[in-house]
């Protein structure tokens, strides 16, 4: 049924109980900054923290994309849900009684809400049943496996709520259905029992298995993983997808790892349940598992909410099977890694060990050292391609070069691509530095040919020549000031844009003019003053601002009169031009630092500079689009006829 109309008392009670910091921090890594909190905006590809949350106002706002609102609006926008659905979800979370405007709907609503709650309840009771069974004589073998084979303590077992599913075909069925009287369909919907293919009745899905509860981000049990203790197949059996559990969107251990991921600014993704448990037991708590599936965009985005640098380390075995598992697990993340949206690193532990086995013979600091040394995904791919290849043999050299060219051709960021061209040239040179420039030039030629074949001709450079920047910037600032002077209706919007995007005028005469207007603002209601130009003339004369560029702004020519009528377009284009100028300065600054940094001695700095260069270039591209005015933009503006006559006459 559709979400019913909720009583205002319920909405108000939820509004009073819900805390925006508590809600937003589940999706965004927030850092205290003054009285507010900041982080990366979840509504666009934010490269630097532009998202602000105010606990005093219970309000969020992104200074980059403009998204803003209260806790209800945040969840509605992020999860594409209706207002009623969000209020119901928060009412359940904060235990607020739900009332509707139509009493007849209350029973249906309660049924709708209670299904998920009943599923949570039956799964929680099942977890306690399995935990109890682990402590009984029938669970002795499973307990011995945990203590002797895995080396786990009782405290860790309790933290992860480990248990045991008895061997009988209907042991859990008898407990839940016959003893606890839960509806058999509800237990089936929870994924705990399976209908018999022949005849009537049900049997337990999990039998004679060590049981590992799977929890959601709020630590509610949504499913189970069961490890066979004998030779049963499969070795690991997961719950089926249910109303609560979706394997492709779930990360095991995330509820316990969130805080550690935010603190370390890094997430470690491993293969199995016991890898996660072993790492947490060793104090490495920023680890999760992907439940045996390739990483999906949904799973990666969950992890990136808690990492400001967007760094994920995939840890798989170093043997051939582990390498294939790593390649398979990358899944949808590959495209994101090529674009630079995620800093993906690959950690293959030595001697084919998994984290659980490695930590039995090594310390947690040994593991952490390997994590810190883990290569970026592209570096790892390069070394996989050249491994066991004799580059002195012509055929192997050619095959490897072709594979490297294809890999480099898929890298979208030009600066990153240039870095790896040089890197691969050094590998192919076999220590002869004289060959590096020639090999690099050859690789660049092949990569360009590869990219032209797959994506057409290369686009021109984003950053224009300095002379063009100066000319367009001066014109943009002048247009914005002229609009402020002659169009009172746009003054508030201009002030807001400059404040929100932290923009300032670059030219000294423009800054001086703006300061004069700000002084007037402190003396009178300048934002509503239609005769600002007349007042300003006297102040400019007194301040000695009589230069032609400043004086020309006080008058409207024929063209400028028409431009004034397109105020929103002027503001958008001028603000984009001003911000673009700042981005280009930062771009050149990081490019200079990148060129001066030794990549072999400072790989982390190189990576940081590359990220910043990429971020600035992406922003420049977006701002360049904002500067352009299309035909659709023009026809969206009101007709200028009657408005045109109301403007001051043109300068003769």
XYZ file of C-alpha atoms in Angstrom:
652
model
C 0.000 0.000 0.000
C 1.036 3.623 -0.425
C 2.448 5.445 2.565
C -0.525 6.878 4.509
C -0.920 10.472 5.566
C 0.952 10.794 8.831
C -0.373 12.758 11.766
C 1.437 16.086 12.336
C 2.201 14.985 15.910
C 4.200 12.029 14.553
C 6.118 14.210 12.109
C 6.914 16.762 14.803
C 7.981 14.086 17.286
C 10.356 12.549 14.732
C 11.698 15.997 13.849
C 12.447 16.667 17.522
C 14.071 13.260 18.081
C 16.163 12.976 14.888
C 19.644 14.514 14.960
C 21.060 15.569 11.594
C 24.675 14.847 12.615
C 23.703 11.306 13.662
C 21.896 10.736 10.355
C 24.351 12.348 7.941
C 27.420 10.766 9.586
C 26.139 7.337 8.533
C 26.741 8.364 4.922
C 29.423 11.095 5.072
C 32.708 11.371 6.966
C 32.204 14.555 8.982
C 34.955 16.613 10.586
C 34.430 19.330 13.181
C 35.145 22.806 11.865
C 34.223 25.530 14.303
C 30.640 25.088 15.384
C 29.728 23.099 12.255
C 30.865 19.905 10.524
C 32.247 19.506 6.986
C 32.749 16.613 4.572
C 32.563 15.489 0.951
C 29.151 16.085 -0.608
C 27.293 12.797 -1.367
C 25.192 14.435 -4.082
C 27.978 15.119 -6.593
C 31.575 14.103 -7.267
C 33.074 16.273 -4.581
C 36.871 16.402 -4.542
C 37.341 18.811 -1.652
C 35.035 19.189 1.379
C 32.267 21.579 0.331
C 29.452 19.956 2.348
C 28.567 21.642 5.653
C 26.238 20.408 8.418
C 25.046 22.697 11.195
C 23.909 20.939 14.404
C 22.470 24.166 15.806
C 20.326 24.805 12.720
C 19.770 21.081 11.982
C 20.528 21.937 8.369
C 22.997 20.827 5.674
C 24.263 22.723 2.641
C 26.741 22.072 -0.173
C 28.579 25.188 -1.300
C 29.465 23.525 -4.587
C 26.264 21.923 -5.929
C 23.754 23.873 -3.794
C 22.054 20.847 -2.202
C 20.571 21.727 1.161
C 17.824 21.002 3.653
C 17.008 19.219 6.915
C 17.396 15.559 7.913
C 14.193 14.577 6.076
C 15.365 16.230 2.854
C 18.791 14.568 3.146
C 17.391 11.033 3.290
C 14.789 11.777 0.619
C 17.417 13.070 -1.815
C 20.061 10.460 -1.031
C 17.841 7.372 -1.147
C 15.175 8.639 -3.585
C 12.396 8.057 -1.083
C 9.187 9.902 -0.305
C 8.694 12.141 2.701
C 6.368 9.636 4.341
C 8.795 6.740 3.893
C 11.615 8.734 5.476
C 9.493 9.774 8.456
C 8.398 6.151 9.003
C 12.006 4.943 8.844
C 13.144 7.548 11.379
C 10.127 6.854 13.588
C 11.205 3.209 13.787
C 14.845 4.128 14.409
C 14.003 6.567 17.223
C 11.054 4.524 18.555
C 8.445 7.205 17.954
C 4.793 5.963 18.013
C 3.187 6.328 14.569
C -0.236 7.901 14.140
C -2.084 8.522 10.860
C -4.753 11.017 9.873
C -7.049 8.167 8.768
C -7.674 5.728 11.638
C -8.827 3.069 9.142
C -5.308 2.901 7.717
C -3.575 2.240 11.009
C -3.978 -1.534 10.914
C -2.642 -1.770 7.357
C 0.218 0.529 8.240
C 1.116 -1.525 11.268
C 1.186 -4.654 9.122
C 3.426 -2.932 6.599
C 5.829 -1.710 9.266
C 5.776 -4.885 11.282
C 6.856 -7.249 8.465
C 10.411 -5.902 8.406
C 10.437 -5.632 12.194
C 9.275 -9.238 12.461
C 12.032 -10.319 10.072
C 14.609 -8.459 12.187
C 13.161 -10.111 15.287
C 13.186 -13.680 13.971
C 16.756 -13.274 12.693
C 17.931 -11.874 16.040
C 16.310 -14.765 17.922
C 17.880 -17.212 15.464
C 21.320 -15.705 16.118
C 20.823 -16.207 19.866
C 19.684 -19.796 19.197
C 22.880 -20.476 17.235
C 25.027 -18.833 19.945
C 23.379 -21.018 22.591
C 23.929 -24.147 20.464
C 27.650 -23.309 20.152
C 28.009 -23.539 23.941
C 26.274 -26.940 24.124
C 27.970 -30.345 23.748
C 26.704 -30.609 20.176
C 28.647 -27.425 19.337
C 31.946 -28.687 20.783
C 33.475 -29.385 17.370
C 32.571 -25.909 16.099
C 33.907 -24.266 19.269
C 37.156 -26.220 19.003
C 37.491 -25.086 15.392
C 37.174 -21.428 16.458
C 39.593 -21.676 19.372
C 42.197 -24.132 18.075
C 42.135 -23.653 14.300
C 41.297 -19.951 14.194
C 42.792 -18.850 17.500
C 39.778 -16.703 18.397
C 38.916 -15.627 21.930
C 35.499 -15.798 23.535
C 35.284 -11.979 23.435
C 35.786 -11.906 19.655
C 33.236 -14.688 19.213
C 30.695 -12.684 21.178
C 31.528 -9.457 19.328
C 30.731 -11.110 15.990
C 27.905 -13.205 17.544
C 29.319 -16.484 16.188
C 27.177 -19.586 16.636
C 26.454 -23.131 15.493
C 23.588 -24.628 13.462
C 22.805 -28.127 14.757
C 22.853 -31.105 12.410
C 19.146 -31.988 12.443
C 16.922 -31.292 9.421
C 14.246 -29.458 11.442
C 15.998 -28.301 14.613
C 15.619 -24.569 13.918
C 12.194 -25.134 12.340
C 10.991 -26.829 15.517
C 12.343 -24.018 17.693
C 10.943 -21.092 15.689
C 7.671 -22.508 14.320
C 6.592 -25.153 16.809
C 8.048 -23.748 20.025
C 8.086 -19.959 19.423
C 5.017 -20.055 17.128
C 6.411 -17.786 14.419
C 4.459 -18.089 11.144
C 6.172 -20.575 8.857
C 5.970 -18.126 5.920
C 7.757 -15.464 7.962
C 10.592 -17.875 8.795
C 10.808 -18.802 5.111
C 10.896 -15.107 4.126
C 13.838 -14.676 6.508
C 15.746 -17.272 4.460
C 16.067 -19.718 7.367
C 14.022 -22.675 6.096
C 13.442 -24.182 2.651
C 10.240 -25.875 1.360
C 10.704 -29.523 0.449
C 10.697 -30.237 -3.277
C 8.752 -33.444 -2.731
C 5.883 -33.579 -0.347
C 4.931 -30.991 2.222
C 6.923 -29.334 4.961
C 10.227 -27.501 5.359
C 13.812 -28.209 6.346
C 16.521 -26.006 7.888
C 18.718 -24.191 5.362
C 21.768 -24.297 7.653
C 22.771 -27.641 9.232
C 25.992 -28.617 11.015
C 27.620 -25.324 10.162
C 29.526 -22.660 12.036
C 27.211 -19.639 11.814
C 28.315 -16.060 11.141
C 25.590 -13.399 11.406
C 25.626 -10.671 8.728
C 24.545 -7.246 9.996
C 23.501 -4.000 8.359
C 24.977 -0.569 9.078
C 22.768 -0.259 12.176
C 24.065 -3.606 13.516
C 20.765 -5.395 12.854
C 21.092 -8.997 11.675
C 19.883 -9.352 8.079
C 21.283 -12.764 7.118
C 23.818 -15.486 7.857
C 26.894 -17.117 6.429
C 27.457 -20.756 7.365
C 30.798 -22.604 7.148
C 30.685 -26.372 6.762
C 32.542 -28.310 9.457
C 32.825 -31.468 7.398
C 33.099 -32.110 3.665
C 29.705 -30.635 2.824
C 29.433 -28.471 -0.262
C 29.505 -25.582 -0.574
C 32.102 -24.799 2.090
C 30.349 -21.440 2.700
C 26.602 -21.019 2.356
C 24.958 -17.576 2.530
C 21.367 -16.585 3.176
C 19.351 -15.984 -0.002
C 18.352 -12.444 -0.948
C 15.408 -11.338 1.180
C 13.513 -8.138 1.992
C 16.408 -7.320 4.338
C 19.442 -8.947 2.705
C 20.965 -8.165 -0.711
C 24.366 -9.821 -1.068
C 25.454 -7.477 -3.870
C 24.868 -4.406 -1.680
C 26.148 -5.731 1.635
C 29.639 -5.589 3.113
C 30.356 -7.931 6.004
C 31.671 -6.144 9.088
C 30.880 -2.616 7.906
C 28.916 -1.780 11.048
C 32.039 -2.471 13.144
C 34.488 -0.972 10.624
C 32.897 2.413 9.839
C 34.611 4.421 12.557
C 37.990 2.791 11.896
C 37.712 3.431 8.142
C 37.052 7.116 8.818
C 39.955 7.301 11.278
C 42.433 5.511 8.975
C 40.968 7.212 5.879
C 41.205 3.813 4.221
C 39.100 0.663 3.829
C 40.520 -2.850 3.494
C 38.410 -5.354 1.542
C 39.195 -9.059 2.046
C 37.741 -12.307 0.742
C 36.214 -14.081 3.703
C 34.393 -13.742 6.984
C 37.294 -15.048 9.040
C 39.731 -12.682 7.353
C 37.614 -9.800 8.666
C 37.309 -11.381 12.112
C 41.066 -12.072 12.332
C 41.957 -8.517 11.315
C 39.561 -7.003 13.852
C 40.933 -9.351 16.516
C 44.433 -8.037 15.695
C 43.283 -4.423 16.104
C 42.986 -3.715 12.364
C 39.334 -2.738 12.398
C 38.969 -0.959 9.036
C 38.399 -4.298 7.246
C 35.257 -5.611 5.525
C 34.425 -8.492 3.167
C 32.434 -8.454 -0.073
C 30.688 -11.816 0.548
C 32.374 -13.589 -2.357
C 31.051 -11.312 -5.100
C 32.711 -8.761 -7.360
C 32.691 -5.333 -5.783
C 29.683 -3.370 -7.004
C 29.346 0.378 -7.381
C 26.880 0.313 -4.472
C 29.414 -1.370 -2.172
C 32.237 0.956 -3.207
C 30.083 4.039 -2.658
C 29.283 2.796 0.848
C 32.986 2.590 1.629
C 33.799 5.946 0.048
C 31.340 7.655 2.397
C 33.808 7.060 5.203
C 37.119 7.767 3.416
C 38.001 11.329 2.488
C 40.900 10.242 0.252
C 38.663 7.525 -1.263
C 41.260 4.837 -0.702
C 40.348 1.140 -0.854
C 42.833 -1.722 -0.448
C 41.870 -5.100 -1.924
C 43.630 -7.887 -0.020
C 43.656 -11.297 -1.684
C 45.993 -14.278 -1.691
C 49.245 -13.906 -3.624
C 48.891 -17.247 -5.430
C 47.385 -17.595 -8.896
C 43.897 -18.157 -7.485
C 44.281 -15.022 -5.362
C 45.343 -12.957 -8.372
C 42.283 -14.140 -10.281
C 40.118 -13.396 -7.239
C 41.501 -9.856 -7.109
C 40.827 -9.316 -10.814
C 37.321 -10.719 -10.391
C 36.617 -8.704 -7.240
C 37.560 -5.432 -8.923
C 34.386 -5.805 -10.967
C 32.653 -2.487 -11.539
C 35.388 -0.620 -9.661
C 37.700 -0.820 -12.668
C 36.000 2.048 -14.511
C 36.049 4.161 -11.343
C 39.776 3.456 -10.888
C 40.530 4.455 -14.478
C 38.702 7.760 -13.935
C 40.452 8.357 -10.629
C 37.185 8.315 -8.632
C 38.698 5.779 -6.226
C 42.275 5.226 -5.094
C 42.324 1.451 -5.475
C 45.312 -0.503 -4.133
C 46.053 -4.227 -4.316
C 47.688 -6.162 -1.476
C 48.806 -9.736 -2.180
C 50.202 -11.321 0.958
C 53.369 -13.418 0.529
C 53.438 -17.217 0.278
C 49.807 -17.356 -0.850
C 48.506 -16.616 2.637
C 45.177 -15.002 3.469
C 45.008 -12.367 6.268
C 43.781 -14.924 8.803
C 46.723 -17.279 8.170
C 49.243 -14.426 7.867
C 48.303 -12.991 11.273
C 48.854 -16.345 12.981
C 52.573 -16.075 12.205
C 53.098 -12.303 11.986
C 52.209 -9.214 13.996
C 49.552 -6.677 13.115
C 52.305 -4.114 12.475
C 53.782 -6.454 9.827
C 50.406 -6.509 8.118
C 50.010 -2.737 8.385
C 53.420 -2.259 6.773
C 52.308 -4.357 3.801
C 49.103 -2.325 3.549
C 51.073 0.917 3.435
C 53.318 -0.499 0.710
C 50.438 -1.868 -1.384
C 50.723 -0.598 -4.983
C 48.022 1.335 -6.784
C 45.808 -0.839 -8.941
C 47.380 0.362 -12.203
C 50.908 -0.338 -10.898
C 49.747 -3.800 -9.858
C 48.234 -4.403 -13.298
C 51.465 -3.343 -14.986
C 53.516 -5.768 -12.900
C 51.033 -8.565 -13.584
C 51.540 -7.957 -17.313
C 55.364 -8.029 -17.164
C 55.665 -10.811 -14.587
C 57.554 -13.868 -15.901
C 58.177 -12.091 -19.221
C 61.641 -11.967 -20.757
C 61.634 -8.477 -22.264
C 64.889 -9.246 -24.074
C 62.921 -11.590 -26.348
C 61.360 -9.673 -29.245
C 58.044 -11.552 -29.266
C 57.517 -11.211 -25.496
C 58.570 -7.562 -25.590
C 56.021 -6.853 -28.357
C 53.177 -8.729 -26.615
C 53.851 -6.997 -23.321
C 54.102 -3.575 -24.968
C 50.740 -4.051 -26.707
C 49.101 -5.059 -23.419
C 50.641 -2.057 -21.633
C 49.483 0.310 -24.404
C 45.901 -0.937 -24.044
C 46.070 -0.468 -20.261
C 47.480 3.063 -20.526
C 45.044 4.007 -23.277
C 42.120 3.384 -20.923
C 43.411 5.907 -18.363
C 41.251 9.005 -18.820
C 43.402 11.480 -16.886
C 46.159 12.843 -19.144
C 48.559 13.631 -16.295
C 48.224 10.152 -14.813
C 48.691 8.659 -18.269
C 51.892 10.658 -18.797
C 53.248 9.482 -15.442
C 52.714 5.824 -16.327
C 54.141 6.200 -19.821
C 57.399 7.355 -18.234
C 57.168 4.621 -15.593
C 56.720 1.858 -18.189
C 59.462 3.293 -20.374
C 61.858 2.973 -17.440
C 60.820 -0.675 -16.979
C 61.300 -1.477 -20.672
C 64.698 0.269 -20.724
C 66.142 -2.512 -18.536
C 68.252 0.033 -16.642
C 69.594 1.879 -19.694
C 68.524 5.496 -19.034
C 69.498 6.530 -22.566
C 66.621 4.443 -23.940
C 63.948 5.949 -21.684
C 63.093 9.047 -23.815
C 62.905 6.967 -26.999
C 60.748 4.277 -25.389
C 58.484 6.916 -23.796
C 57.984 8.638 -27.146
C 57.168 5.308 -28.772
C 54.644 4.460 -26.032
C 53.013 7.893 -26.272
C 52.572 7.478 -30.029
C 50.952 4.063 -29.625
C 48.732 5.203 -26.747
C 47.509 8.188 -28.772
C 46.737 5.894 -31.704
C 44.902 3.550 -29.338
C 42.829 6.377 -27.869
C 41.960 7.827 -31.288
C 40.767 4.395 -32.376
C 38.526 3.935 -29.339
C 37.317 7.447 -28.584
C 37.923 9.661 -31.630
C 40.220 12.685 -31.893
C 41.670 14.160 -28.737
C 40.016 17.248 -27.328
C 41.954 20.530 -27.108
C 43.611 21.501 -23.811
C 41.254 22.775 -21.131
C 43.416 25.596 -19.816
C 43.589 28.561 -22.207
C 46.540 30.890 -22.631
C 47.127 33.406 -19.808
C 46.251 36.400 -22.037
C 42.839 34.900 -22.814
C 42.218 34.212 -19.120
C 42.961 37.864 -18.229
C 40.664 39.264 -20.946
C 37.699 36.992 -20.206
C 38.083 37.399 -16.449
C 38.081 41.195 -16.608
C 35.003 41.153 -18.824
C 33.235 38.729 -16.468
C 33.939 40.840 -13.373
C 32.821 43.993 -15.173
C 29.586 42.326 -16.300
C 28.809 41.216 -12.738
C 29.480 44.677 -11.288
C 27.459 46.362 -14.037
C 24.511 44.066 -13.310
C 24.780 44.836 -9.588
C 24.738 48.581 -10.283
C 21.844 48.707 -12.749
C 19.606 45.763 -11.740
C 18.557 46.006 -8.047
C 16.565 42.786 -8.328
C 19.749 40.750 -8.814
C 21.892 42.280 -6.050
C 20.971 39.783 -3.355
C 21.651 36.866 -5.705
C 25.072 38.278 -6.676
C 26.077 38.724 -3.032
C 24.935 35.195 -2.246
C 26.867 33.682 -5.160
C 30.072 35.491 -4.223
C 29.722 34.384 -0.599
C 28.715 30.770 -1.305
C 31.544 30.203 -3.782
C 34.078 32.324 -1.880
C 34.818 34.500 -4.923
C 36.666 37.809 -4.947
C 37.403 40.332 -7.670
C 40.896 39.982 -9.137
C 41.375 43.426 -10.664
C 42.284 46.258 -8.296
C 39.800 48.766 -9.804
C 37.011 46.209 -9.506
C 37.932 45.457 -5.886
C 37.961 49.186 -5.100
C 34.531 49.668 -6.680
C 33.128 46.694 -4.754
C 34.520 48.055 -1.461
C 32.806 51.393 -2.113
C 29.508 49.618 -2.654
C 30.009 47.609 0.537
C 30.604 50.846 2.466
C 27.363 52.227 1.073
C 25.657 48.999 2.099
C 26.648 49.590 5.712
C 25.133 53.089 5.563
C 21.897 52.401 3.672
C 19.802 49.661 2.165
C 21.978 49.422 -0.918
C 20.446 46.129 -2.073
C 17.078 47.848 -2.546
C 18.335 51.276 -3.609
C 17.344 51.997 -7.240
C 19.497 55.144 -7.330
C 22.748 53.463 -6.343
C 24.595 54.780 -9.408
C 23.984 58.450 -8.508
C 25.134 57.955 -4.927
C 28.164 56.016 -6.059
C 29.387 58.737 -8.434
C 30.051 61.120 -5.523
C 31.785 58.449 -3.440
C 33.995 57.384 -6.350
C 35.062 60.964 -6.981
C 35.936 61.435 -3.322
C 37.918 58.170 -3.348
C 39.791 59.144 -6.505
C 38.324 56.257 -8.559
C 37.908 58.123 -11.829
C 39.597 55.663 -14.195
C 37.831 54.899 -17.470
C 37.157 51.165 -16.667
C 35.352 52.123 -13.442
C 33.465 55.083 -14.912
C 32.287 53.001 -17.879
C 30.446 50.700 -15.497
C 28.234 53.567 -14.357
C 26.716 53.910 -17.849
C 24.837 51.492 -20.044
C 25.619 51.131 -23.740
C 23.149 49.628 -26.226
C 24.569 46.120 -25.897
C 24.889 46.327 -22.116
C 21.243 47.361 -21.758
C 20.180 44.108 -23.391
C 22.684 42.068 -21.352
C 21.149 43.430 -18.135
C 17.884 41.722 -19.045
C 19.648 38.376 -19.042
C 20.739 38.690 -15.426
C 20.669 34.979 -14.428
C 22.840 34.077 -17.395
C 25.274 36.912 -16.621
C 25.594 35.770 -12.990
C 26.094 32.126 -13.923
C 28.698 32.828 -16.602
C 30.601 35.484 -14.628
C 30.779 33.395 -11.442
C 31.946 30.397 -13.474
C 34.665 32.502 -15.104
C 35.885 33.849 -11.754
C 35.963 30.411 -10.142
C 37.611 28.958 -13.256
C 40.430 31.461 -12.870
C 41.047 30.229 -9.308
C 40.946 26.596 -10.413
C 43.469 27.273 -13.184
C 45.855 28.838 -10.677
C 45.561 25.812 -8.413
C 45.952 23.533 -11.450
C 49.228 25.193 -12.471
C 50.437 25.183 -8.860
C 49.922 21.424 -8.411
C 51.306 20.721 -11.874
C 54.513 22.558 -10.925
C 54.774 20.639 -7.654
C 54.166 17.341 -9.480
C 56.915 18.088 -12.003
C 59.392 18.945 -9.227
C 58.654 15.869 -7.088
C 60.718 12.708 -7.303
C 58.207 9.881 -7.790
C 60.544 7.152 -6.525
C 61.172 8.811 -3.164
C 57.757 10.441 -2.661
C 55.087 8.219 -4.283
C 52.390 9.434 -1.867
C 53.050 13.064 -2.769
C 52.967 12.196 -6.480
C 49.600 10.494 -5.989
C 48.264 13.454 -4.017
C 49.366 15.972 -6.659
C 47.862 13.825 -9.430
C 44.556 13.706 -7.556
C 44.525 17.472 -7.115
C 45.442 18.077 -10.762
C 42.643 15.751 -11.851
C 40.118 17.383 -9.514
C 40.944 20.895 -10.714
C 40.774 19.860 -14.352
C 37.370 18.241 -13.878
C 36.092 21.375 -12.163
C 37.503 23.582 -14.939
C 35.652 21.514 -17.533
C 32.381 21.880 -15.613
C 32.863 25.628 -15.189
C 33.655 26.066 -18.865
C 30.245 24.574 -19.656
C 28.603 27.016 -17.222
C 30.240 29.919 -19.060
C 28.631 28.971 -22.368
C 25.189 30.358 -23.239
C 23.074 28.109 -25.452
C 20.067 28.896 -27.613
C 17.919 27.068 -25.053
C 19.251 29.416 -22.345
C 18.287 32.457 -24.397
C 14.760 31.370 -25.233
C 14.198 30.572 -21.545
C 14.711 34.271 -20.744
C 11.644 36.570 -20.718
C 10.950 38.715 -23.797
C 12.901 41.970 -23.547
C 10.449 44.392 -25.202
C 8.666 46.041 -22.289
C 11.548 45.530 -19.844
C 13.982 47.117 -22.270
C 12.062 50.401 -22.224
C 12.278 50.612 -18.416
C 16.097 50.697 -18.370
C 18.191 53.898 -18.313
C 18.922 55.314 -21.796
C 22.150 54.232 -23.497
C 25.326 56.260 -23.187
C 25.580 58.739 -26.061
